[in-house]
Amino acid sequence: MKLSRNAIAIACAVGVMGMTGAAFAAVPLYRMFCQVTGFDGTVRKAEKAPDQVLAETVLIRFDTNVRGLPMTFRAEQVSQRVRIGETGMAYFDVTNTSDKPIHATAAYNVVPERAGPYFQKLQCFCFEGQTIQPGQTMKFPVQYFVAPEMATDRESRGVHEITLSYTFYPTREAELAANAGQPSGAAG
């Protein structure tokens, strides 16, 4: 069977468009997969706290980072000791140290990775764009628990310390506006 040049060109164009679409979809699909499964240390979102609270405790450490933003970001407590299954609450302070509004988003992960499926959040400021005005300090809560199943999982049974790490980075809209030389939020 002989294919025309037009058919080959169309097939190549469709293939390139399909691969480009797959490349754009890969990041959100991977993020969704990690949030659902806890893969790669990603914290899972829970609908409710567990009914069972164990006597065994785990130390939760909080790590804060900022990437490319004029702001300070810190946890009000460096660590908390909670019982497995108990609901914990941590607060984080963010201060815009510049004279312009900041548009930012926080992403997170958990170390060790094997604790990721069991460290679950009920409330979080992550993956939501935040606007912080010049000189403004905002307080963000995180409500979480470590699922009781971690104590019986052969791979995670020995985990006695978990680090929850957050990184604030510029939102995509803020980066696009900066690259275009426009103030954030300006029409383009």
PDB file of C-alpha atoms in Angstrom:
ATOM      1  CA  MET A   1       0.000   0.000   0.000  1.00  0.00           C
ATOM      2  CA  LYS A   2       1.416   3.334  -1.033  1.00  0.00           C
ATOM      3  CA  LEU A   3       0.772   6.410   1.115  1.00  0.00           C
ATOM      4  CA  SER A   4       0.712   9.890  -0.371  1.00  0.00           C
ATOM      5  CA  ARG A   5       3.000  12.601   0.917  1.00  0.00           C
ATOM      6  CA  ASN A   6      -0.036  14.498   2.187  1.00  0.00           C
ATOM      7  CA  ALA A   7      -1.162  11.515   4.263  1.00  0.00           C
ATOM      8  CA  ILE A   8       2.321  11.135   5.743  1.00  0.00           C
ATOM      9  CA  ALA A   9       2.491  14.875   6.522  1.00  0.00           C
ATOM     10  CA  ILE A  10      -0.921  14.781   8.201  1.00  0.00           C
ATOM     11  CA  ALA A  11       0.039  11.704  10.231  1.00  0.00           C
ATOM     12  CA  CYS A  12       3.271  13.412  11.360  1.00  0.00           C
ATOM     13  CA  ALA A  13       1.409  16.627  12.299  1.00  0.00           C
ATOM     14  CA  VAL A  14      -1.164  14.645  14.302  1.00  0.00           C
ATOM     15  CA  GLY A  15       1.652  12.747  16.023  1.00  0.00           C
ATOM     16  CA  VAL A  16       3.482  15.964  16.957  1.00  0.00           C
ATOM     17  CA  MET A  17       0.269  17.557  18.278  1.00  0.00           C
ATOM     18  CA  GLY A  18      -0.516  14.408  20.280  1.00  0.00           C
ATOM     19  CA  MET A  19       2.966  14.323  21.834  1.00  0.00           C
ATOM     20  CA  THR A  20       2.786  18.056  22.642  1.00  0.00           C
ATOM     21  CA  GLY A  21      -0.600  17.568  24.318  1.00  0.00           C
ATOM     22  CA  ALA A  22       0.742  14.597  26.280  1.00  0.00           C
ATOM     23  CA  ALA A  23       3.715  16.677  27.447  1.00  0.00           C
ATOM     24  CA  PHE A  24       1.425  19.428  28.790  1.00  0.00           C
ATOM     25  CA  ALA A  25      -0.876  16.888  30.453  1.00  0.00           C
ATOM     26  CA  ALA A  26       1.974  14.918  32.053  1.00  0.00           C
ATOM     27  CA  VAL A  27       2.659  17.298  34.956  1.00  0.00           C
ATOM     28  CA  PRO A  28      -0.942  17.710  36.195  1.00  0.00           C
ATOM     29  CA  LEU A  29      -1.641  14.005  35.672  1.00  0.00           C
ATOM     30  CA  TYR A  30       1.519  13.042  37.590  1.00  0.00           C
ATOM     31  CA  ARG A  31       0.615  15.473  40.414  1.00  0.00           C
ATOM     32  CA  MET A  32      -2.897  13.981  40.594  1.00  0.00           C
ATOM     33  CA  PHE A  33      -1.473  10.427  40.608  1.00  0.00           C
ATOM     34  CA  CYS A  34       0.950  11.326  43.430  1.00  0.00           C
ATOM     35  CA  GLN A  35      -1.777  13.003  45.506  1.00  0.00           C
ATOM     36  CA  VAL A  36      -4.090  10.008  45.158  1.00  0.00           C
ATOM     37  CA  THR A  37      -1.459   7.335  45.861  1.00  0.00           C
ATOM     38  CA  GLY A  38       1.043   9.162  48.098  1.00  0.00           C
ATOM     39  CA  PHE A  39       3.756   8.194  45.580  1.00  0.00           C
ATOM     40  CA  ASP A  40       7.139   9.949  45.819  1.00  0.00           C
ATOM     41  CA  GLY A  41       6.436  11.417  49.266  1.00  0.00           C
ATOM     42  CA  THR A  42       3.352  13.328  48.160  1.00  0.00           C
ATOM     43  CA  VAL A  43       0.879  14.028  50.937  1.00  0.00           C
ATOM     44  CA  ARG A  44      -2.643  12.763  50.375  1.00  0.00           C
ATOM     45  CA  LYS A  45      -5.794  14.823  50.965  1.00  0.00           C
ATOM     46  CA  ALA A  46      -8.191  13.177  53.416  1.00  0.00           C
ATOM     47  CA  GLU A  47     -11.889  13.813  53.910  1.00  0.00           C
ATOM     48  CA  LYS A  48     -11.916  13.001  57.633  1.00  0.00           C
ATOM     49  CA  ALA A  49      -9.571  12.088  60.457  1.00  0.00           C
ATOM     50  CA  PRO A  50      -9.183   8.422  61.428  1.00  0.00           C
ATOM     51  CA  ASP A  51     -11.304   6.940  64.191  1.00  0.00           C
ATOM     52  CA  GLN A  52      -8.319   5.197  65.775  1.00  0.00           C
ATOM     53  CA  VAL A  53      -5.521   6.984  67.686  1.00  0.00           C
ATOM     54  CA  LEU A  54      -2.538   4.863  68.693  1.00  0.00           C
ATOM     55  CA  ALA A  55      -0.219   5.308  71.680  1.00  0.00           C
ATOM     56  CA  GLU A  56       2.801   5.354  69.339  1.00  0.00           C
ATOM     57  CA  THR A  57       4.061   8.840  68.471  1.00  0.00           C
ATOM     58  CA  VAL A  58       5.901  10.338  65.545  1.00  0.00           C
ATOM     59  CA  LEU A  59       7.878  13.584  65.385  1.00  0.00           C
ATOM     60  CA  ILE A  60       6.742  15.881  62.553  1.00  0.00           C
ATOM     61  CA  ARG A  61       9.351  18.394  61.406  1.00  0.00           C
ATOM     62  CA  PHE A  62       8.446  21.406  59.277  1.00  0.00           C
ATOM     63  CA  ASP A  63      10.764  22.720  56.575  1.00  0.00           C
ATOM     64  CA  THR A  64      10.115  25.968  54.664  1.00  0.00           C
ATOM     65  CA  ASN A  65      11.715  27.202  51.460  1.00  0.00           C
ATOM     66  CA  VAL A  66      11.261  30.112  49.049  1.00  0.00           C
ATOM     67  CA  ARG A  67      12.212  30.017  45.388  1.00  0.00           C
ATOM     68  CA  GLY A  68      12.728  33.324  43.600  1.00  0.00           C
ATOM     69  CA  LEU A  69      10.475  35.523  45.742  1.00  0.00           C
ATOM     70  CA  PRO A  70      11.163  38.490  48.064  1.00  0.00           C
ATOM     71  CA  MET A  71       9.461  36.979  51.083  1.00  0.00           C
ATOM     72  CA  THR A  72      10.091  35.199  54.353  1.00  0.00           C
ATOM     73  CA  PHE A  73       8.383  31.901  55.066  1.00  0.00           C
ATOM     74  CA  ARG A  74       8.597  30.067  58.370  1.00  0.00           C
ATOM     75  CA  ALA A  75       6.788  27.511  60.474  1.00  0.00           C
ATOM     76  CA  GLU A  76       5.602  28.801  63.853  1.00  0.00           C
ATOM     77  CA  GLN A  77       6.900  25.539  65.357  1.00  0.00           C
ATOM     78  CA  VAL A  78       9.941  23.696  64.037  1.00  0.00           C
ATOM     79  CA  SER A  79       8.382  20.361  65.006  1.00  0.00           C
ATOM     80  CA  GLN A  80       5.431  18.696  66.719  1.00  0.00           C
ATOM     81  CA  ARG A  81       5.105  15.290  68.325  1.00  0.00           C
ATOM     82  CA  VAL A  82       1.733  13.677  67.584  1.00  0.00           C
ATOM     83  CA  ARG A  83       0.231  10.292  68.247  1.00  0.00           C
ATOM     84  CA  ILE A  84      -0.412   8.219  65.137  1.00  0.00           C
ATOM     85  CA  GLY A  85      -4.030   8.841  64.122  1.00  0.00           C
ATOM     86  CA  GLU A  86      -4.241  12.116  66.086  1.00  0.00           C
ATOM     87  CA  THR A  87      -5.057  15.323  64.211  1.00  0.00           C
ATOM     88  CA  GLY A  88      -2.276  17.901  64.307  1.00  0.00           C
ATOM     89  CA  MET A  89      -2.391  21.590  63.403  1.00  0.00           C
ATOM     90  CA  ALA A  90       0.596  23.630  62.249  1.00  0.00           C
ATOM     91  CA  TYR A  91       0.764  27.300  61.292  1.00  0.00           C
ATOM     92  CA  PHE A  92       3.061  28.957  58.789  1.00  0.00           C
ATOM     93  CA  ASP A  93       3.820  32.689  58.458  1.00  0.00           C
ATOM     94  CA  VAL A  94       4.586  34.317  55.117  1.00  0.00           C
ATOM     95  CA  THR A  95       5.745  37.940  54.848  1.00  0.00           C
ATOM     96  CA  ASN A  96       6.101  39.893  51.619  1.00  0.00           C
ATOM     97  CA  THR A  97       9.337  41.871  52.097  1.00  0.00           C
ATOM     98  CA  SER A  98       8.970  43.802  48.833  1.00  0.00           C
ATOM     99  CA  ASP A  99       7.055  46.927  47.821  1.00  0.00           C
ATOM    100  CA  LYS A 100       4.956  45.026  45.249  1.00  0.00           C
ATOM    101  CA  PRO A 101       2.254  42.356  45.558  1.00  0.00           C
ATOM    102  CA  ILE A 102       3.534  38.785  45.322  1.00  0.00           C
ATOM    103  CA  HIS A 103       1.618  36.039  43.562  1.00  0.00           C
ATOM    104  CA  ALA A 104       2.836  32.651  44.797  1.00  0.00           C
ATOM    105  CA  THR A 105       1.926  29.010  45.261  1.00  0.00           C
ATOM    106  CA  ALA A 106       3.238  26.499  47.788  1.00  0.00           C
ATOM    107  CA  ALA A 107       4.075  22.896  46.926  1.00  0.00           C
ATOM    108  CA  TYR A 108       4.991  20.218  49.446  1.00  0.00           C
ATOM    109  CA  ASN A 109       6.434  16.766  49.934  1.00  0.00           C
ATOM    110  CA  VAL A 110       7.177  14.342  52.750  1.00  0.00           C
ATOM    111  CA  VAL A 111      10.401  12.612  53.719  1.00  0.00           C
ATOM    112  CA  PRO A 112      10.933   9.709  54.096  1.00  0.00           C
ATOM    113  CA  GLU A 113       8.983   8.904  50.943  1.00  0.00           C
ATOM    114  CA  ARG A 114       7.615   5.689  52.437  1.00  0.00           C
ATOM    115  CA  ALA A 115       5.629   7.849  54.913  1.00  0.00           C
ATOM    116  CA  GLY A 116       3.934   9.758  52.069  1.00  0.00           C
ATOM    117  CA  PRO A 117       0.861   7.528  51.783  1.00  0.00           C
ATOM    118  CA  TYR A 118       0.229   7.803  55.535  1.00  0.00           C
ATOM    119  CA  PHE A 119       0.821  11.520  56.119  1.00  0.00           C
ATOM    120  CA  GLN A 120      -2.522  13.015  55.137  1.00  0.00           C
ATOM    121  CA  LYS A 121      -3.841  16.534  55.266  1.00  0.00           C
ATOM    122  CA  LEU A 122      -7.351  17.689  56.074  1.00  0.00           C
ATOM    123  CA  GLN A 123      -6.667  21.375  55.372  1.00  0.00           C
ATOM    124  CA  CYS A 124      -3.787  22.954  53.460  1.00  0.00           C
ATOM    125  CA  PHE A 125      -2.797  26.121  51.615  1.00  0.00           C
ATOM    126  CA  CYS A 126      -0.807  24.190  49.040  1.00  0.00           C
ATOM    127  CA  PHE A 127      -1.376  24.348  45.281  1.00  0.00           C
ATOM    128  CA  GLU A 128      -3.606  27.400  45.722  1.00  0.00           C
ATOM    129  CA  GLY A 129      -2.404  30.712  44.335  1.00  0.00           C
ATOM    130  CA  GLN A 130      -1.882  33.309  47.067  1.00  0.00           C
ATOM    131  CA  THR A 131      -1.598  37.075  46.689  1.00  0.00           C
ATOM    132  CA  ILE A 132       0.411  38.737  49.443  1.00  0.00           C
ATOM    133  CA  GLN A 133       0.427  42.536  49.519  1.00  0.00           C
ATOM    134  CA  PRO A 134       3.602  44.611  50.125  1.00  0.00           C
ATOM    135  CA  GLY A 135       4.711  44.261  53.750  1.00  0.00           C
ATOM    136  CA  GLN A 136       1.789  41.939  54.554  1.00  0.00           C
ATOM    137  CA  THR A 137       2.192  38.888  56.785  1.00  0.00           C
ATOM    138  CA  MET A 138      -0.259  36.028  56.314  1.00  0.00           C
ATOM    139  CA  LYS A 139      -0.794  32.975  58.518  1.00  0.00           C
ATOM    140  CA  PHE A 140      -1.566  29.666  56.811  1.00  0.00           C
ATOM    141  CA  PRO A 141      -2.832  26.575  58.700  1.00  0.00           C
ATOM    142  CA  VAL A 142      -2.198  22.929  57.883  1.00  0.00           C
ATOM    143  CA  GLN A 143      -4.359  20.299  59.562  1.00  0.00           C
ATOM    144  CA  TYR A 144      -2.940  16.786  59.228  1.00  0.00           C
ATOM    145  CA  PHE A 145      -2.659  13.300  60.668  1.00  0.00           C
ATOM    146  CA  VAL A 146      -0.530  10.199  60.257  1.00  0.00           C
ATOM    147  CA  ALA A 147      -2.789   7.275  59.334  1.00  0.00           C
ATOM    148  CA  PRO A 148      -2.770   4.365  61.817  1.00  0.00           C
ATOM    149  CA  GLU A 149      -1.998   1.937  58.967  1.00  0.00           C
ATOM    150  CA  MET A 150       1.583   3.248  58.974  1.00  0.00           C
ATOM    151  CA  ALA A 151       2.238   1.408  62.262  1.00  0.00           C
ATOM    152  CA  THR A 152       1.452  -1.978  60.702  1.00  0.00           C
ATOM    153  CA  ASP A 153       2.970  -1.469  57.235  1.00  0.00           C
ATOM    154  CA  ARG A 154       6.179  -3.515  57.047  1.00  0.00           C
ATOM    155  CA  GLU A 155       8.039  -0.817  55.059  1.00  0.00           C
ATOM    156  CA  SER A 156       7.026   2.193  57.146  1.00  0.00           C
ATOM    157  CA  ARG A 157       6.686   0.599  60.580  1.00  0.00           C
ATOM    158  CA  GLY A 158      10.047   1.968  61.783  1.00  0.00           C
ATOM    159  CA  VAL A 159       9.363   5.592  60.820  1.00  0.00           C
ATOM    160  CA  HIS A 160       9.524   7.750  63.953  1.00  0.00           C
ATOM    161  CA  GLU A 161      10.230  11.088  62.286  1.00  0.00           C
ATOM    162  CA  ILE A 162       8.585  12.717  59.237  1.00  0.00           C
ATOM    163  CA  THR A 163       9.567  15.993  57.570  1.00  0.00           C
ATOM    164  CA  LEU A 164       6.877  18.026  55.819  1.00  0.00           C
ATOM    165  CA  SER A 165       8.629  20.393  53.434  1.00  0.00           C
ATOM    166  CA  TYR A 166       6.972  23.362  51.700  1.00  0.00           C
ATOM    167  CA  THR A 167       8.377  25.549  48.943  1.00  0.00           C
ATOM    168  CA  PHE A 168       6.757  28.816  47.843  1.00  0.00           C
ATOM    169  CA  TYR A 169       7.414  29.706  44.215  1.00  0.00           C
ATOM    170  CA  PRO A 170       6.053  32.350  41.805  1.00  0.00           C
ATOM    171  CA  THR A 171       2.759  31.439  40.152  1.00  0.00           C
ATOM    172  CA  ARG A 172       2.818  30.852  36.439  1.00  0.00           C
ATOM    173  CA  GLU A 173       0.802  34.052  35.863  1.00  0.00           C
ATOM    174  CA  ALA A 174       3.358  36.110  37.809  1.00  0.00           C
ATOM    175  CA  GLU A 175       6.235  34.560  35.822  1.00  0.00           C
ATOM    176  CA  LEU A 176       4.487  35.259  32.503  1.00  0.00           C
ATOM    177  CA  ALA A 177       3.803  38.875  33.488  1.00  0.00           C
ATOM    178  CA  ALA A 178       7.437  39.358  34.611  1.00  0.00           C
ATOM    179  CA  ASN A 179       8.724  37.872  31.357  1.00  0.00           C
ATOM    180  CA  ALA A 180       6.434  40.149  29.341  1.00  0.00           C
ATOM    181  CA  GLY A 181       7.562  43.203  31.323  1.00  0.00           C
ATOM    182  CA  GLN A 182       4.044  43.807  32.639  1.00  0.00           C
ATOM    183  CA  PRO A 183       2.948  44.126  36.233  1.00  0.00           C
ATOM    184  CA  SER A 184       1.192  40.972  37.500  1.00  0.00           C
ATOM    185  CA  GLY A 185      -2.519  41.036  36.842  1.00  0.00           C
ATOM    186  CA  ALA A 186      -2.216  43.431  33.892  1.00  0.00           C
ATOM    187  CA  ALA A 187      -4.129  42.596  30.753  1.00  0.00           C
ATOM    188  CA  GLY A 188      -1.953  41.356  27.936  1.00  0.00           C
TER     189      GLY A 188
END
